[in-house]
Coordinates of C-alpha atoms (C1' of nucleotides) in Angstrom, one line a residue:
Chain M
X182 CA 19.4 -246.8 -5.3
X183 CA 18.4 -247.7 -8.7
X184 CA 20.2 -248.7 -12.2
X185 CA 21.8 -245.9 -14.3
X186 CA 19.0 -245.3 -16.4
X187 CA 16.7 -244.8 -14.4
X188 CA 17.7 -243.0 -11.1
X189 CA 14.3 -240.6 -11.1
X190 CA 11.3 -239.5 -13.0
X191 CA 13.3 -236.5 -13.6
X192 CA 16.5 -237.4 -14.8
X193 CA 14.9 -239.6 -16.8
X194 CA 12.8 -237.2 -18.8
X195 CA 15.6 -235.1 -19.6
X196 CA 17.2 -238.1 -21.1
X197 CA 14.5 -238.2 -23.4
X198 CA 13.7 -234.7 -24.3
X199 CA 17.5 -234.6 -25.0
X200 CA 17.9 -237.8 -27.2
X201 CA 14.1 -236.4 -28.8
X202 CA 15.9 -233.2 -29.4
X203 CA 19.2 -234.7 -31.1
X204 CA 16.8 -237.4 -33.1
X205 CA 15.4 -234.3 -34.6
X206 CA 18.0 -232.0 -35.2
X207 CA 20.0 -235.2 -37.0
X208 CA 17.1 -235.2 -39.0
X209 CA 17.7 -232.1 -40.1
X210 CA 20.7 -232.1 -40.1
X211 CA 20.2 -235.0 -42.6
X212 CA 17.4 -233.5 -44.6
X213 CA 19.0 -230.0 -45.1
X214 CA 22.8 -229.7 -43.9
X215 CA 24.3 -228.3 -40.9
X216 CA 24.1 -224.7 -41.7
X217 CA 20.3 -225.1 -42.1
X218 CA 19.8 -226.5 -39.0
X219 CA 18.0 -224.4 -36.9
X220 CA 17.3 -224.7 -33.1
X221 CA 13.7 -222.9 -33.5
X222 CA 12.9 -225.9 -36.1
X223 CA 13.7 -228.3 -34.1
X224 CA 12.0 -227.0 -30.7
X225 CA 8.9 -226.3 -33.4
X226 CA 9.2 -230.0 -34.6
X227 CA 9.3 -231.1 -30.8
X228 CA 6.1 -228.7 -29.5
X229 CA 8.5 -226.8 -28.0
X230 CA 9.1 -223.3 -27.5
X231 CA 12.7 -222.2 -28.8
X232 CA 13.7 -221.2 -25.5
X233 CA 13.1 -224.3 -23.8
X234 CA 15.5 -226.1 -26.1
X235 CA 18.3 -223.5 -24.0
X236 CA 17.8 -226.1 -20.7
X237 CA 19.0 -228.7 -22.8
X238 CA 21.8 -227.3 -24.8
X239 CA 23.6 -223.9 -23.9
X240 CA 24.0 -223.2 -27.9
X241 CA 23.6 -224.2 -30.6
X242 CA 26.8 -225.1 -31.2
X243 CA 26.9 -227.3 -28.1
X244 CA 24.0 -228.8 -30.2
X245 CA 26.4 -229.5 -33.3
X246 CA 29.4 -231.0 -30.6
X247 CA 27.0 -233.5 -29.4
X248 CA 25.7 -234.5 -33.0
X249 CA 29.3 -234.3 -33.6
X250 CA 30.9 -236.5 -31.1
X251 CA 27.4 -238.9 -32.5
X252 CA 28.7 -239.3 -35.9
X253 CA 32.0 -239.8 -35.0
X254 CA 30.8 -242.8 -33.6
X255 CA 28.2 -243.7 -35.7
X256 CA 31.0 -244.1 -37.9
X257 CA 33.6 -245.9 -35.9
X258 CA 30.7 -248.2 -34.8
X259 CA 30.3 -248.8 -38.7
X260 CA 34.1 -249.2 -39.2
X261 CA 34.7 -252.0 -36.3
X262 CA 31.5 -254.0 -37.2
X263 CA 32.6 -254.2 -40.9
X264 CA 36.4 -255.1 -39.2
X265 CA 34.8 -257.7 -37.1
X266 CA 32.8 -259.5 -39.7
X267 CA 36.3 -259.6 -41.7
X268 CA 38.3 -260.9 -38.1
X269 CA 39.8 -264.2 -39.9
X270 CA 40.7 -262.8 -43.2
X271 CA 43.9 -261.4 -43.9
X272 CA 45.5 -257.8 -43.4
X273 CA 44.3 -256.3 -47.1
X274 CA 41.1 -257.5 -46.7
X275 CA 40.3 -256.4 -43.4
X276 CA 42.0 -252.7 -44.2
X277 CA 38.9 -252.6 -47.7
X278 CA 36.8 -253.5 -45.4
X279 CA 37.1 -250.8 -43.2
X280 CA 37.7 -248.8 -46.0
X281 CA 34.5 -249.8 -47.7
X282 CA 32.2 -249.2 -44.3
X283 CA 33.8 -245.5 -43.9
X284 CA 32.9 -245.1 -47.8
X285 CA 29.7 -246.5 -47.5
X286 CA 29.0 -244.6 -44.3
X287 CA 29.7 -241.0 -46.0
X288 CA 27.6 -241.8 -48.7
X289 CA 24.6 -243.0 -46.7
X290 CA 25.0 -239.9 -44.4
X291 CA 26.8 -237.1 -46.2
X292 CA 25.6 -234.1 -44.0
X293 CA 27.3 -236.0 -41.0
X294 CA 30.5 -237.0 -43.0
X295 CA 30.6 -233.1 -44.1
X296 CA 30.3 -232.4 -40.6
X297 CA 32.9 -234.3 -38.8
X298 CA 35.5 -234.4 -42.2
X299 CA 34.6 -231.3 -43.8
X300 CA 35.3 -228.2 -43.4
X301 CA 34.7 -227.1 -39.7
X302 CA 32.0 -224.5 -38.4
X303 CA 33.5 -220.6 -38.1
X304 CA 34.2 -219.9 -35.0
X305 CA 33.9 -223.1 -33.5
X306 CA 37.2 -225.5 -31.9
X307 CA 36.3 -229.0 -31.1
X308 CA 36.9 -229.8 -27.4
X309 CA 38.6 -232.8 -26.2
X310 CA 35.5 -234.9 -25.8
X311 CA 35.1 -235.3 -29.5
X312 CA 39.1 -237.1 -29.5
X313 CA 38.6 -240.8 -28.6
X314 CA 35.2 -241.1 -30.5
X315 CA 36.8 -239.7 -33.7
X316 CA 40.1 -241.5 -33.2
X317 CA 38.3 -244.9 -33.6
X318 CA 38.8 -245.8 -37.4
X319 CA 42.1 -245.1 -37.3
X320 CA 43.0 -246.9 -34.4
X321 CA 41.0 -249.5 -36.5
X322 CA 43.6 -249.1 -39.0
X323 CA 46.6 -249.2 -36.8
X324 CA 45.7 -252.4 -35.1
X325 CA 45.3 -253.8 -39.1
X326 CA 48.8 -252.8 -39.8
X327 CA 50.0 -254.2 -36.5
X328 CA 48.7 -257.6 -36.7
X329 CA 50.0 -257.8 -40.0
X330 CA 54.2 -256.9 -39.0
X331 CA 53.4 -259.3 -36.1
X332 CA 51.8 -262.1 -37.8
X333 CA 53.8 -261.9 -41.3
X334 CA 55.2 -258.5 -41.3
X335 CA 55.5 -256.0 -43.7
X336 CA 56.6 -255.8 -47.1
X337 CA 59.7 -253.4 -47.3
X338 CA 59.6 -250.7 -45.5
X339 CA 59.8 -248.2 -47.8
X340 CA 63.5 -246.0 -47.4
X341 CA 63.1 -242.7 -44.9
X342 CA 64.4 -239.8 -45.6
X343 CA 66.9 -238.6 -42.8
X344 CA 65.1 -235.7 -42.5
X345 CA 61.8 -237.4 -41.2
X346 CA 63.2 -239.9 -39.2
X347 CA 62.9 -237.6 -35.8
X348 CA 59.2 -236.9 -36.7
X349 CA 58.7 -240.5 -37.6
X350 CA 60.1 -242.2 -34.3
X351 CA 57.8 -239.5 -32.4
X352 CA 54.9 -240.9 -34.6
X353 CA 55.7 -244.5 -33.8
X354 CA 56.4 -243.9 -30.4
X355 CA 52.7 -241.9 -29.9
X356 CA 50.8 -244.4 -32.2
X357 CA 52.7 -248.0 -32.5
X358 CA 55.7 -248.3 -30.6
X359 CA 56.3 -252.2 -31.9
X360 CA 55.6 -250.6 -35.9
X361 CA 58.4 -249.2 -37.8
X362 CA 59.0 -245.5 -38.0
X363 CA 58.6 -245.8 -41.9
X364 CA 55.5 -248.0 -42.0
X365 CA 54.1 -245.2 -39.2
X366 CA 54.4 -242.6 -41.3
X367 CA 53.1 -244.7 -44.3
X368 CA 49.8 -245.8 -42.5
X369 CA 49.4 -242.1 -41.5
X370 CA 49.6 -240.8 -44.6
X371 CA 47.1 -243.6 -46.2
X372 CA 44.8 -242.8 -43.6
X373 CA 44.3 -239.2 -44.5
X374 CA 44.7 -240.0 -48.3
X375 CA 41.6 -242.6 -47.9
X376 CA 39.3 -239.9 -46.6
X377 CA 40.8 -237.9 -49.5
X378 CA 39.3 -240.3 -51.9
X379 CA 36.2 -240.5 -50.2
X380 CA 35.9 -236.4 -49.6
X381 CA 36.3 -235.8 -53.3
X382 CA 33.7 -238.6 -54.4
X383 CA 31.2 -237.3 -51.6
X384 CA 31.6 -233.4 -52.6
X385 CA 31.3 -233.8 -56.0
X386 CA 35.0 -233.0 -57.4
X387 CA 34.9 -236.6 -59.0
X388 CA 32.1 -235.2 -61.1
X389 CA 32.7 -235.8 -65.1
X390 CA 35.7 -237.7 -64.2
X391 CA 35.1 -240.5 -62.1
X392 CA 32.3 -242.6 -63.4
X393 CA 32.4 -246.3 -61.4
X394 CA 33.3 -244.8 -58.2
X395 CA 32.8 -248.2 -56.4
X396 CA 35.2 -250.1 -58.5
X397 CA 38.1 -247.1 -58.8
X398 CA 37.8 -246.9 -54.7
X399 CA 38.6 -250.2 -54.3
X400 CA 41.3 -250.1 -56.1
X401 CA 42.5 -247.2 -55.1
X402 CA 42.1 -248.7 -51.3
X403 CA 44.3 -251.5 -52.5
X404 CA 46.8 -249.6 -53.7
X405 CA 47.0 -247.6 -50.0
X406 CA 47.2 -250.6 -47.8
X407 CA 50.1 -252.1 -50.2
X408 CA 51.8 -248.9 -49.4
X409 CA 51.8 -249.2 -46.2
X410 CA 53.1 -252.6 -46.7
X411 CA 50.1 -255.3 -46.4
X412 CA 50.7 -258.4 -48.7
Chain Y
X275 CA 34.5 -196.6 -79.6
X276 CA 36.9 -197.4 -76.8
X277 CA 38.5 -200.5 -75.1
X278 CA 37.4 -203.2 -73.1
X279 CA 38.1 -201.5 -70.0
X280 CA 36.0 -198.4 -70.5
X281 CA 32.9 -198.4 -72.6
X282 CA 31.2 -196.4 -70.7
X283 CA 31.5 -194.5 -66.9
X284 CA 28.2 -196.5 -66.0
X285 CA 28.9 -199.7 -67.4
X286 CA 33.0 -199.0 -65.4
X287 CA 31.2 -198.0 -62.7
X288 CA 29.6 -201.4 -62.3
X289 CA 32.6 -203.0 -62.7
X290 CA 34.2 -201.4 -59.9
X291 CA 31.2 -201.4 -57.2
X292 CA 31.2 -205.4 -58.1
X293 CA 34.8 -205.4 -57.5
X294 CA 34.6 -204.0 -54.2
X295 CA 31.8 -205.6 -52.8
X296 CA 34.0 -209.0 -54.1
X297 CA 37.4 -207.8 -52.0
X298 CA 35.1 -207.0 -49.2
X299 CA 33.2 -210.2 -48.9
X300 CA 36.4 -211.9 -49.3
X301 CA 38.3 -209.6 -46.4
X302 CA 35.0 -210.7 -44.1
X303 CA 35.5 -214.8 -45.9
X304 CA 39.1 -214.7 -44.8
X305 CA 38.6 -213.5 -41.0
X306 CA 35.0 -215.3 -40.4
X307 CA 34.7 -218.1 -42.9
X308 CA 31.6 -218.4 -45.2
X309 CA 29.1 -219.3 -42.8
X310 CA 29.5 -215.9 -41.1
X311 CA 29.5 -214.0 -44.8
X312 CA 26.5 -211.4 -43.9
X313 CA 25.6 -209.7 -47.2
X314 CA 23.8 -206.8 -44.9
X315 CA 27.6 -206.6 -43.5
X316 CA 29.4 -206.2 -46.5
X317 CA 27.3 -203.1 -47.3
X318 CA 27.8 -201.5 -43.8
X319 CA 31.4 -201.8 -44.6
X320 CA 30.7 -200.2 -48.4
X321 CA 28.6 -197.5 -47.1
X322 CA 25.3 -198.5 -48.9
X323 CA 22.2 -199.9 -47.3
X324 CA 21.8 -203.3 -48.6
X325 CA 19.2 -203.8 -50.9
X326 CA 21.6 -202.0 -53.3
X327 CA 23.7 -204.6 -53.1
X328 CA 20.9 -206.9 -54.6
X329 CA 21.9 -205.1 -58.1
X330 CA 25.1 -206.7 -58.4
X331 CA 24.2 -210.3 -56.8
X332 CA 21.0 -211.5 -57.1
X333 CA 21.2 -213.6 -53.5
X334 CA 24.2 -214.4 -51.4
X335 CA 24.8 -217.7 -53.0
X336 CA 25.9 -215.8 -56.3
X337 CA 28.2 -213.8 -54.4
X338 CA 29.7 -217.3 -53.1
X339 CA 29.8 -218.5 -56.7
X340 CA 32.0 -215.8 -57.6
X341 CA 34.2 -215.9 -54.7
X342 CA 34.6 -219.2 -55.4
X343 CA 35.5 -219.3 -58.8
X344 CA 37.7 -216.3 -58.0
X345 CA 39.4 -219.0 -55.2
X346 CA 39.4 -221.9 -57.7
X347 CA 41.6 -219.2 -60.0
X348 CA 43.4 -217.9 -57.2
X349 CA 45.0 -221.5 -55.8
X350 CA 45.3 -222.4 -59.5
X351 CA 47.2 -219.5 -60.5
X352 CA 49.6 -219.9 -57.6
X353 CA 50.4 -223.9 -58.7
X354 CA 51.0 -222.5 -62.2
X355 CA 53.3 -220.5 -61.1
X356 CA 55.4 -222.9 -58.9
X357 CA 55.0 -224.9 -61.9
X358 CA 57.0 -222.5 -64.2
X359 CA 59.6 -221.8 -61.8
X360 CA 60.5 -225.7 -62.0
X361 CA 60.0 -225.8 -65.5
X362 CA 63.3 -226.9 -66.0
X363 CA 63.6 -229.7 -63.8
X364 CA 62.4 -232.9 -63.5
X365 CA 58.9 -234.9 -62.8
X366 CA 59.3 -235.6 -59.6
X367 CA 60.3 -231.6 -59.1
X368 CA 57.5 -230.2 -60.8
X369 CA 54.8 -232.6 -59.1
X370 CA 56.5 -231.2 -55.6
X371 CA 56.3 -227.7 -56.6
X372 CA 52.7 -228.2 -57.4
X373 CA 52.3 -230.2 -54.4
X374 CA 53.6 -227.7 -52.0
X375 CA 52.3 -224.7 -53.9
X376 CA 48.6 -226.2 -53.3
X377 CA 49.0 -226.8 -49.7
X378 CA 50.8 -223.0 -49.4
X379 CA 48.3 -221.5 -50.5
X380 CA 45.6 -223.6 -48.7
X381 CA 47.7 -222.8 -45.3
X382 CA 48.0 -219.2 -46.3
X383 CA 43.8 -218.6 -47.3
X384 CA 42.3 -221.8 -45.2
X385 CA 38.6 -220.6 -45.2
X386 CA 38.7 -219.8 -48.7
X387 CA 40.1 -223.4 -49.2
X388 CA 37.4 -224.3 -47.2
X389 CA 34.8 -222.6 -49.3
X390 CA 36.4 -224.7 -52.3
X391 CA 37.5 -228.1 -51.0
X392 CA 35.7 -228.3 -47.8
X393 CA 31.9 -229.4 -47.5
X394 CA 29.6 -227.6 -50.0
X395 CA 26.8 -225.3 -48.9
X396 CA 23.2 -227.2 -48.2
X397 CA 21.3 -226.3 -50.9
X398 CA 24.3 -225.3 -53.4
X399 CA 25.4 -226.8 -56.4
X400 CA 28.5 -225.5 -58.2
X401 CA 26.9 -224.3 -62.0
X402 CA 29.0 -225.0 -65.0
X403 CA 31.4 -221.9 -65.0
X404 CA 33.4 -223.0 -62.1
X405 CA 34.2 -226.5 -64.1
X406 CA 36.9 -224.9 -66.0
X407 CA 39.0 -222.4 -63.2
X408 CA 38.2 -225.8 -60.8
X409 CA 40.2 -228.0 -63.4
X410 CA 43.5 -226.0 -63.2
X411 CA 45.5 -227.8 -60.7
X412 CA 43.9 -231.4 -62.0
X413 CA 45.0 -230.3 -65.4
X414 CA 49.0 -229.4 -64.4
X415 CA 49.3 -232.8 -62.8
X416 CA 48.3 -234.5 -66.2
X417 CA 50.3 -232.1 -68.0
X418 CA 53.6 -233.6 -65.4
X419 CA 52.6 -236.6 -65.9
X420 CA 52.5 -236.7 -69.9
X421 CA 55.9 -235.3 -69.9
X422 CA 57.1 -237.7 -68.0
X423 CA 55.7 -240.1 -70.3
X424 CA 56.4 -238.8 -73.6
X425 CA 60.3 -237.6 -72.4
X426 CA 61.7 -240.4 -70.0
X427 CA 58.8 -243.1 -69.7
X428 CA 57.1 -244.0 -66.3
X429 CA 58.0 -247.0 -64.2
X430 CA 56.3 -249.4 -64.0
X431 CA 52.4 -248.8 -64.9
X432 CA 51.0 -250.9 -61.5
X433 CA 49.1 -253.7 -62.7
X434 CA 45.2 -253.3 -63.2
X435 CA 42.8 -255.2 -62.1
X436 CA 40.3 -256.0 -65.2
X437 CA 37.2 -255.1 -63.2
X438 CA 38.7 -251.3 -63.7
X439 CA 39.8 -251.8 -67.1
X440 CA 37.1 -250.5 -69.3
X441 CA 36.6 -247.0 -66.6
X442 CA 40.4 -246.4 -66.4
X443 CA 40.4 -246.5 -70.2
X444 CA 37.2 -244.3 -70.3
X445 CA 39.1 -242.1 -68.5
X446 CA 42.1 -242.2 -69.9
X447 CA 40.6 -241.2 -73.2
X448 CA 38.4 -238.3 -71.2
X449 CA 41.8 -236.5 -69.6
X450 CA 45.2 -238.2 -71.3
X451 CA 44.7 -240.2 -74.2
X452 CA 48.3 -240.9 -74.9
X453 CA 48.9 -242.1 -70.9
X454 CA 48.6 -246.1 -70.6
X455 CA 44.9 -246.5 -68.5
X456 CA 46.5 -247.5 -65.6
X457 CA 48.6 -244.4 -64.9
X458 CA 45.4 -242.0 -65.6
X459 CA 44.0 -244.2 -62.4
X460 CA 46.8 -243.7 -60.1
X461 CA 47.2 -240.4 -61.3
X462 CA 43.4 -239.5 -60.3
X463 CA 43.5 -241.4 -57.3
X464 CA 47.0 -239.7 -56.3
X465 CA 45.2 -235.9 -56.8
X466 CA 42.2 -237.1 -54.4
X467 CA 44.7 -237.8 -52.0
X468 CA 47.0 -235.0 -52.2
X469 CA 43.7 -233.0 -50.8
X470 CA 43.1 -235.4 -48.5
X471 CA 46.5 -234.6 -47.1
X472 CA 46.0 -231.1 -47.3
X473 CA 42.7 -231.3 -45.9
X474 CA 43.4 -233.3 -42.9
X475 CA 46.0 -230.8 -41.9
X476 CA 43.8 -227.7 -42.7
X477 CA 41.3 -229.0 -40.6
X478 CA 42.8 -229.9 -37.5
X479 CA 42.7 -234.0 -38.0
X480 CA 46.5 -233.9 -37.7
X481 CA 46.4 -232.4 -34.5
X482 CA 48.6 -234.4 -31.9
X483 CA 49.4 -236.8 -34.5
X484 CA 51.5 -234.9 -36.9
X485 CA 53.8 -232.1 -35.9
X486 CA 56.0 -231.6 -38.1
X487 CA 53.9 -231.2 -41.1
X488 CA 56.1 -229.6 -43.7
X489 CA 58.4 -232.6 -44.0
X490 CA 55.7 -235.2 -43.5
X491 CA 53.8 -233.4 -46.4
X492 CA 56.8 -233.6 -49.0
X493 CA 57.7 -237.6 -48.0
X494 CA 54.2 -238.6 -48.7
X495 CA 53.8 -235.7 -51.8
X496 CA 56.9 -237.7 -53.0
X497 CA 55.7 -241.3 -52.6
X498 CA 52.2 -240.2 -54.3
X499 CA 54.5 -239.1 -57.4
X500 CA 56.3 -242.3 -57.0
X501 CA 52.4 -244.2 -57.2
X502 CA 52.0 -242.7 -60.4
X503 CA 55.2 -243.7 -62.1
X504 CA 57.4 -240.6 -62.0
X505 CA 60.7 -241.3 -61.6
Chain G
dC182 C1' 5.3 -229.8 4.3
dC183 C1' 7.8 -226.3 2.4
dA184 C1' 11.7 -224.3 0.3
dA185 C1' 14.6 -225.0 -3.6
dA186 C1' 15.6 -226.4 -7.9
dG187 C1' 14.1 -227.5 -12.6
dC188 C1' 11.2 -226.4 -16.2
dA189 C1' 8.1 -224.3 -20.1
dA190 C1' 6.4 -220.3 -21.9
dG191 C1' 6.4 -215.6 -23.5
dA192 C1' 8.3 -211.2 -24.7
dG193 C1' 12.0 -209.0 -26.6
dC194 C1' 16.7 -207.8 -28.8
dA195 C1' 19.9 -207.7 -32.5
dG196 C1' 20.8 -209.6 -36.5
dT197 C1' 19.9 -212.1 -41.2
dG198 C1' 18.4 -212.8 -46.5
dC199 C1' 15.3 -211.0 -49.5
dT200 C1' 11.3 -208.1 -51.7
dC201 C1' 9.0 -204.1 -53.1
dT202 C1' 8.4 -199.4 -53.8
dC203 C1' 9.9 -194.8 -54.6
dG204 C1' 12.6 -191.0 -56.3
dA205 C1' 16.9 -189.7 -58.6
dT206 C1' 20.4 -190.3 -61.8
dT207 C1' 22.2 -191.8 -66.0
dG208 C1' 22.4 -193.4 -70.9
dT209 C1' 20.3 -193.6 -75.4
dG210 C1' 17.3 -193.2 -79.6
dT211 C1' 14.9 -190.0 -82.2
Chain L
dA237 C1' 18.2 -181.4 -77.7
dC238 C1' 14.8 -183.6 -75.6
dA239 C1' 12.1 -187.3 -74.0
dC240 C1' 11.9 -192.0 -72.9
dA241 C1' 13.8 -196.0 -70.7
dA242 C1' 17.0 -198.4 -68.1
dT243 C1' 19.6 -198.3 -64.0
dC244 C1' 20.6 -197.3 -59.4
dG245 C1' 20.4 -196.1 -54.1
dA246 C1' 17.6 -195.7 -50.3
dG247 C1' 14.0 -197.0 -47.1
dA248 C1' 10.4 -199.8 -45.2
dG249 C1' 9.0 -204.2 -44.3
dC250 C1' 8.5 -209.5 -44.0
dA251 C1' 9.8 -213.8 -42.1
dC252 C1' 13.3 -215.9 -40.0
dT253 C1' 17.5 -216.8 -36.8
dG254 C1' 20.3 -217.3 -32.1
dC255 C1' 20.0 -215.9 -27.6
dT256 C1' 18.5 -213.6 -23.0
dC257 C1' 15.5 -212.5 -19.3
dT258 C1' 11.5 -212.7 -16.6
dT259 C1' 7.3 -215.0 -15.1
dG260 C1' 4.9 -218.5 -13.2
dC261 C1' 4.2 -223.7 -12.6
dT262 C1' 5.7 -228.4 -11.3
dT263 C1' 8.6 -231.6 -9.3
dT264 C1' 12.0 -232.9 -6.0
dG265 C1' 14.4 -233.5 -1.7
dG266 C1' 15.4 -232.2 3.1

DNA sequence: CCAAAGCAAGAGCAGTGCTCTCGATTGTGT
DNA sequence: ACACAATCGAGAGCACTGCTCTTGCTTTGG
């Protein structure tokens, strides 16, 4: 009868009390962290009474999946426009500047990065929803790598030991069937070593040691994408 | 009048309340995680009502402070021990054994890991005292490293782009004066990533990518030693 | 047009961190 | 040996939290 966004005065309004509802509670979220954030706040914030907020999310954990699932893509959307702007340039370029837009990302919203890369909430399991939203950088990544072994491959793969070859095939098979084993597990690896790099900035532990974090990233991001063997 | 231990029943009696209340809090840490650490809980358990608990922590972030340094001690006491059990052998060994002592012990306590390595508490910031038991692992890695140097050399110190010159050399002379600049950066860069690894498998972002973790962690463990210049 | 569904509001429960006061116990200086 | 001071445990209480349940009101759809 009508378009999706607008299929009744009703459906509509909880669109908006629900997007007014995550506005606010990513602005705390923001402001305080997410073990501050508290669903009375936010229905104060709003006019609300707490108990309302309970028609729009069952918990307030449900709260913390959405915002979740949110910055998961906030971030990915961050990732492929920086990836997009860099589309003619070659592989190591385009892998920093990824790199760079998840780094600059974290440090422009560190609550969110702390949500989605830190350590998780208590009790709480992610469900499946939150997988294709937070499995966009690295897919960014992966389609980096595999332009570059099409276009020009790779520069030596580096030697497997025997004993990871089974888990490396079952990589390659899951992620990049046309990749390597070796470069599979290589780009893996990176990938969780980058958000290593940017963790320990963002939390502090490069505190007293690390002075010019921009410059020591890059290079540090340099030195990850020619392991994984980009020019 | 009398040793260390004892000088005094009151003053021993102290000790041992604030030693309980620490193993409790860390018994409810390890099944709950921090966020769920309820100082009115850990007196329940005790048998004493809680305000009395208020005498030997002022507020529940100090009783976090100590259980982290007590973790930052804990993990670092269990690398320095793989450490002297390899004593004998050779770079590359000893940087494994650290390796896999670190992510051993993050497997085996993952929510005091967490408290540690994972995102820091809103309104928290780590005082000075946990700078030194938070520098243990760092420091063994230098202390391989410098060995290696001093004993058999390291291959091939990556070339450095000049833009990093004057902070790798700021940091050489902070943490290994006698390493060449650009070793101190890979070295630096390696240890962020090490966590990363560790991290990423703690917290679930391995899940359906990696199985076999164990033998993907050594390979990339061993190719981060290689990136520094061990042998 | 009327029943059914969706909604906001309020009261209430169990729990939290933290403060303050009040006795009781303990340690110490004279 | 005694009195003074410091320390300690207990209880009440404040302001807050997540969450549930019930009560009415409004909107919606048959």
């Amino acid at each position: 009868m009508s378009s999706s966004t607008a299929q009744g005065a009703r459906a509509r309004a909880r669109m908006e009390v629900t997007a007014a509802i995550k506005d606010e509670a990513r602005r705390q979220l923001a402001a305080e962290g997410a073990a501050k954030l508290s669903l009375r706040a936010v229905a104060r914030e709003l006019g609300m009474v707490s108990s309302a907020l309970y028609r729009y999310f069952p918990s307030r954990d449900d709260l913390l999946t959405a915002l979740i699932i949110d910055a998961y893509n906030s971030i990915g959307e961050s990732a492929e426009a920086a990836h997009d702007k860099a589309a003619g340039a070659g592989p190591v370029q385009r892998w920093t500047a990824v790199a760079e837009a998840v780094r600059d990302w974290a440090l422009r919203h560190p609550h969110e990065y702390a949500l989605i890369y830190g350590s998780p909430v208590p009790g709480y399991t992610a469900p499946d929803t939150t997988v294709p939203p937070a499995s966009r950088v690295g897919l960014l990544f992966i389609g980096i790598v595999r332009d570059a072994h099409r276009d020009s491959g790779l520069t030596e793969p580096p030697p497997l030991p025997a004993e990871l070859c089974p888990e490396a095939e079952r990589m390659a098979a899951d992620l990049a069937p046309d990749l390597p084993p070796a470069a599979v597990a290589a780009l893996v690896a990176a990938w969780a070593e980058l958000f290593g790099l940017v963790g320990f900035e963002l939390f502090g532990q490069f505190n007293r040691v690390v002075e010019d974090r921009e410059r020591f990233f890059r290079h540090a991001v340099a030195r990850l994408a020619q392991g994984v063997g980009l020019a």
